[in-house]
């Protein structure tokens, strides 16, 4: 994180617009706290880390935002705890399907990759739920049909029900009121691109 040369390489490799900010993986809540204004809402949701939860927080002492996640991968956590937070994104050409095998990654991106660190564990195919916690009102930016994240789903559903939450749509001018039934089965995308 903070390495402009590496960030440029990611944008080039993915053919990604530089208007889409790069999320940051961290190895611990303490790393997240070093980078962001870690508020009470973030603290409450952090019990779902490590895992497929990305939080958008304000960068420390600024109004700029940063998307952060602690992955549920022993090897990733080892790397992150050794080297510190890393800018990251899904492995794919921007707008295309994610690549989920080491063989495919080598085939598509070998010209850009210096090293691949892998183990025998399958790559995750669970997309991250993205929530904006820059204020006291949690905004759900992206949510999916969950697999194995029932506790997080229940927390978000209960939060929505208690607070009549509005989910952002792709068009910022329109807000969608959402209910439990639609949250369980749909994919909702919107807000700032990460």
GROMACS .gro file of C-alpha atoms in nm:
model
  194
    1UNK     CA    1   0.000   0.000   0.000
    2UNK     CA    2   0.132   0.345  -0.088
    3UNK     CA    3   0.365   0.207  -0.359
    4UNK     CA    4   0.271   0.400  -0.676
    5UNK     CA    5   0.477   0.175  -0.906
    6UNK     CA    6   0.293  -0.137  -0.789
    7UNK     CA    7  -0.044   0.039  -0.811
    8UNK     CA    8   0.031   0.144  -1.170
    9UNK     CA    9   0.122  -0.216  -1.252
   10UNK     CA   10  -0.214  -0.338  -1.115
   11UNK     CA   11  -0.407  -0.080  -1.319
   12UNK     CA   12  -0.215  -0.172  -1.634
   13UNK     CA   13  -0.247  -0.548  -1.580
   14UNK     CA   14  -0.623  -0.529  -1.523
   15UNK     CA   15  -0.687  -0.259  -1.784
   16UNK     CA   16  -0.864  -0.086  -1.496
   17UNK     CA   17  -0.970   0.277  -1.491
   18UNK     CA   18  -0.769   0.480  -1.243
   19UNK     CA   19  -1.096   0.634  -1.127
   20UNK     CA   20  -1.163   0.300  -0.954
   21UNK     CA   21  -0.970   0.305  -0.629
   22UNK     CA   22  -0.775  -0.001  -0.518
   23UNK     CA   23  -0.888  -0.173  -0.199
   24UNK     CA   24  -0.628  -0.256   0.066
   25UNK     CA   25  -0.580  -0.591   0.236
   26UNK     CA   26  -0.463  -0.580   0.596
   27UNK     CA   27  -0.335  -0.854   0.824
   28UNK     CA   28  -0.504  -0.730   1.141
   29UNK     CA   29  -0.749  -0.480   1.283
   30UNK     CA   30  -0.447  -0.290   1.417
   31UNK     CA   31  -0.320  -0.240   1.060
   32UNK     CA   32  -0.664  -0.110   0.957
   33UNK     CA   33  -0.663   0.128   1.255
   34UNK     CA   34  -0.322   0.266   1.151
   35UNK     CA   35  -0.463   0.362   0.809
   36UNK     CA   36  -0.817   0.474   0.891
   37UNK     CA   37  -1.045   0.653   1.134
   38UNK     CA   38  -1.176   0.325   1.275
   39UNK     CA   39  -1.516   0.418   1.420
   40UNK     CA   40  -1.765   0.232   1.642
   41UNK     CA   41  -1.957   0.093   1.342
   42UNK     CA   42  -1.636  -0.051   1.198
   43UNK     CA   43  -1.547  -0.198   1.536
   44UNK     CA   44  -1.886  -0.376   1.555
   45UNK     CA   45  -1.850  -0.524   1.205
   46UNK     CA   46  -1.482  -0.618   1.250
   47UNK     CA   47  -1.583  -0.933   1.439
   48UNK     CA   48  -1.665  -1.073   1.091
   49UNK     CA   49  -1.297  -1.049   0.994
   50UNK     CA   50  -1.110  -1.228   0.862
   51UNK     CA   51  -1.353  -1.289   0.582
   52UNK     CA   52  -1.541  -1.160   0.279
   53UNK     CA   53  -1.625  -0.819   0.426
   54UNK     CA   54  -1.480  -0.498   0.285
   55UNK     CA   55  -1.534  -0.177   0.483
   56UNK     CA   56  -1.504   0.170   0.336
   57UNK     CA   57  -1.361   0.401   0.600
   58UNK     CA   58  -1.214   0.748   0.604
   59UNK     CA   59  -0.837   0.756   0.575
   60UNK     CA   60  -0.677   0.870   0.897
   61UNK     CA   61  -0.714   1.249   0.942
   62UNK     CA   62  -0.865   1.311   0.595
   63UNK     CA   63  -1.200   1.306   0.418
   64UNK     CA   64  -1.066   1.060   0.158
   65UNK     CA   65  -1.193   0.704   0.176
   66UNK     CA   66  -1.021   0.368   0.172
   67UNK     CA   67  -1.172   0.022   0.121
   68UNK     CA   68  -1.011  -0.231   0.355
   69UNK     CA   69  -1.049  -0.603   0.418
   70UNK     CA   70  -0.881  -0.873   0.626
   71UNK     CA   71  -0.881  -1.189   0.414
   72UNK     CA   72  -0.961  -1.535   0.549
   73UNK     CA   73  -0.642  -1.694   0.420
   74UNK     CA   74  -0.353  -1.810   0.637
   75UNK     CA   75  -0.100  -1.749   0.362
   76UNK     CA   76  -0.234  -1.400   0.283
   77UNK     CA   77  -0.236  -1.308   0.653
   78UNK     CA   78   0.124  -1.428   0.687
   79UNK     CA   79   0.232  -1.209   0.393
   80UNK     CA   80   0.030  -0.909   0.518
   81UNK     CA   81   0.161  -0.938   0.873
   82UNK     CA   82   0.519  -0.958   0.740
   83UNK     CA   83   0.504  -0.684   0.474
   84UNK     CA   84   0.213  -0.472   0.594
   85UNK     CA   85  -0.104  -0.362   0.412
   86UNK     CA   86  -0.113  -0.425   0.037
   87UNK     CA   87  -0.319  -0.265  -0.240
   88UNK     CA   88  -0.514  -0.537  -0.414
   89UNK     CA   89  -0.808  -0.623  -0.631
   90UNK     CA   90  -0.973  -0.929  -0.784
   91UNK     CA   91  -0.767  -1.126  -1.035
   92UNK     CA   92  -0.923  -1.048  -1.371
   93UNK     CA   93  -0.928  -0.804  -1.657
   94UNK     CA   94  -1.155  -0.523  -1.539
   95UNK     CA   95  -1.517  -0.610  -1.614
   96UNK     CA   96  -1.444  -0.976  -1.689
   97UNK     CA   97  -1.501  -1.287  -1.475
   98UNK     CA   98  -1.253  -1.345  -1.191
   99UNK     CA   99  -0.972  -1.591  -1.251
  100UNK     CA  100  -0.975  -1.856  -0.977
  101UNK     CA  101  -0.686  -2.092  -1.046
  102UNK     CA  102  -0.311  -2.046  -1.032
  103UNK     CA  103  -0.282  -2.193  -1.381
  104UNK     CA  104  -0.523  -1.933  -1.526
  105UNK     CA  105  -0.346  -1.652  -1.340
  106UNK     CA  106  -0.009  -1.755  -1.488
  107UNK     CA  107  -0.163  -1.789  -1.835
  108UNK     CA  108  -0.329  -1.445  -1.833
  109UNK     CA  109  -0.090  -1.238  -1.624
  110UNK     CA  110   0.260  -1.391  -1.637
  111UNK     CA  111   0.399  -1.079  -1.808
  112UNK     CA  112   0.303  -0.872  -1.504
  113UNK     CA  113   0.368  -1.104  -1.210
  114UNK     CA  114   0.706  -1.129  -1.038
  115UNK     CA  115   0.606  -1.399  -0.789
  116UNK     CA  116   0.309  -1.620  -0.709
  117UNK     CA  117   0.277  -1.747  -0.354
  118UNK     CA  118   0.030  -2.031  -0.333
  119UNK     CA  119  -0.064  -2.327  -0.122
  120UNK     CA  120  -0.296  -2.621  -0.174
  121UNK     CA  121  -0.603  -2.430  -0.059
  122UNK     CA  122  -0.855  -2.346  -0.334
  123UNK     CA  123  -0.891  -1.978  -0.417
  124UNK     CA  124  -1.199  -1.812  -0.270
  125UNK     CA  125  -1.496  -1.767  -0.498
  126UNK     CA  126  -1.699  -1.575  -0.237
  127UNK     CA  127  -1.727  -1.210  -0.339
  128UNK     CA  128  -1.678  -0.954  -0.067
  129UNK     CA  129  -1.970  -0.768   0.085
  130UNK     CA  130  -1.882  -0.398   0.074
  131UNK     CA  131  -2.017  -0.161   0.339
  132UNK     CA  132  -1.955   0.211   0.379
  133UNK     CA  133  -1.896   0.289   0.745
  134UNK     CA  134  -1.763   0.643   0.703
  135UNK     CA  135  -2.056   0.771   0.912
  136UNK     CA  136  -2.278   0.633   1.187
  137UNK     CA  137  -2.519   0.512   0.917
  138UNK     CA  138  -2.385   0.195   0.757
  139UNK     CA  139  -2.446   0.191   0.381
  140UNK     CA  140  -2.438  -0.144   0.204
  141UNK     CA  141  -2.269  -0.087  -0.131
  142UNK     CA  142  -2.239  -0.445  -0.262
  143UNK     CA  143  -2.398  -0.755  -0.120
  144UNK     CA  144  -2.435  -1.097  -0.273
  145UNK     CA  145  -2.618  -1.421  -0.221
  146UNK     CA  146  -2.402  -1.534   0.070
  147UNK     CA  147  -2.227  -1.869   0.100
  148UNK     CA  148  -2.090  -1.942   0.443
  149UNK     CA  149  -2.140  -1.589   0.576
  150UNK     CA  150  -2.476  -1.638   0.749
  151UNK     CA  151  -2.373  -1.448   1.064
  152UNK     CA  152  -2.269  -1.141   0.866
  153UNK     CA  153  -2.584  -1.163   0.654
  154UNK     CA  154  -2.799  -1.176   0.968
  155UNK     CA  155  -2.619  -0.879   1.121
  156UNK     CA  156  -2.674  -0.670   0.805
  157UNK     CA  157  -3.038  -0.777   0.768
  158UNK     CA  158  -3.109  -0.688   1.132
  159UNK     CA  159  -2.930  -0.355   1.093
  160UNK     CA  160  -3.134  -0.275   0.780
  161UNK     CA  161  -3.461  -0.374   0.948
  162UNK     CA  162  -3.391  -0.167   1.262
  163UNK     CA  163  -3.273   0.144   1.078
  164UNK     CA  164  -3.478   0.149   0.754
  165UNK     CA  165  -3.152   0.155   0.559
  166UNK     CA  166  -3.134   0.271   0.200
  167UNK     CA  167  -2.895   0.087  -0.030
  168UNK     CA  168  -2.709   0.286  -0.293
  169UNK     CA  169  -2.791   0.212  -0.654
  170UNK     CA  170  -2.546   0.253  -0.945
  171UNK     CA  171  -2.716   0.587  -1.014
  172UNK     CA  172  -2.636   0.798  -0.708
  173UNK     CA  173  -2.946   1.011  -0.764
  174UNK     CA  174  -3.177   0.718  -0.696
  175UNK     CA  175  -3.181   0.530  -0.369
  176UNK     CA  176  -3.345   0.192  -0.333
  177UNK     CA  177  -3.536   0.101  -0.018
  178UNK     CA  178  -3.452  -0.259   0.048
  179UNK     CA  179  -3.617  -0.530   0.252
  180UNK     CA  180  -3.505  -0.863   0.393
  181UNK     CA  181  -3.640  -1.075   0.110
  182UNK     CA  182  -3.456  -0.889  -0.162
  183UNK     CA  183  -3.133  -0.872   0.037
  184UNK     CA  184  -3.126  -1.249   0.064
  185UNK     CA  185  -3.142  -1.320  -0.307
  186UNK     CA  186  -3.014  -1.030  -0.508
  187UNK     CA  187  -2.688  -0.865  -0.596
  188UNK     CA  188  -2.687  -0.493  -0.527
  189UNK     CA  189  -2.410  -0.274  -0.659
  190UNK     CA  190  -2.363   0.097  -0.637
  191UNK     CA  191  -2.182   0.385  -0.477
  192UNK     CA  192  -1.817   0.464  -0.533
  193UNK     CA  193  -1.630   0.214  -0.748
  194UNK     CA  194  -1.381  -0.001  -0.561
   0.00000   0.00000   0.00000
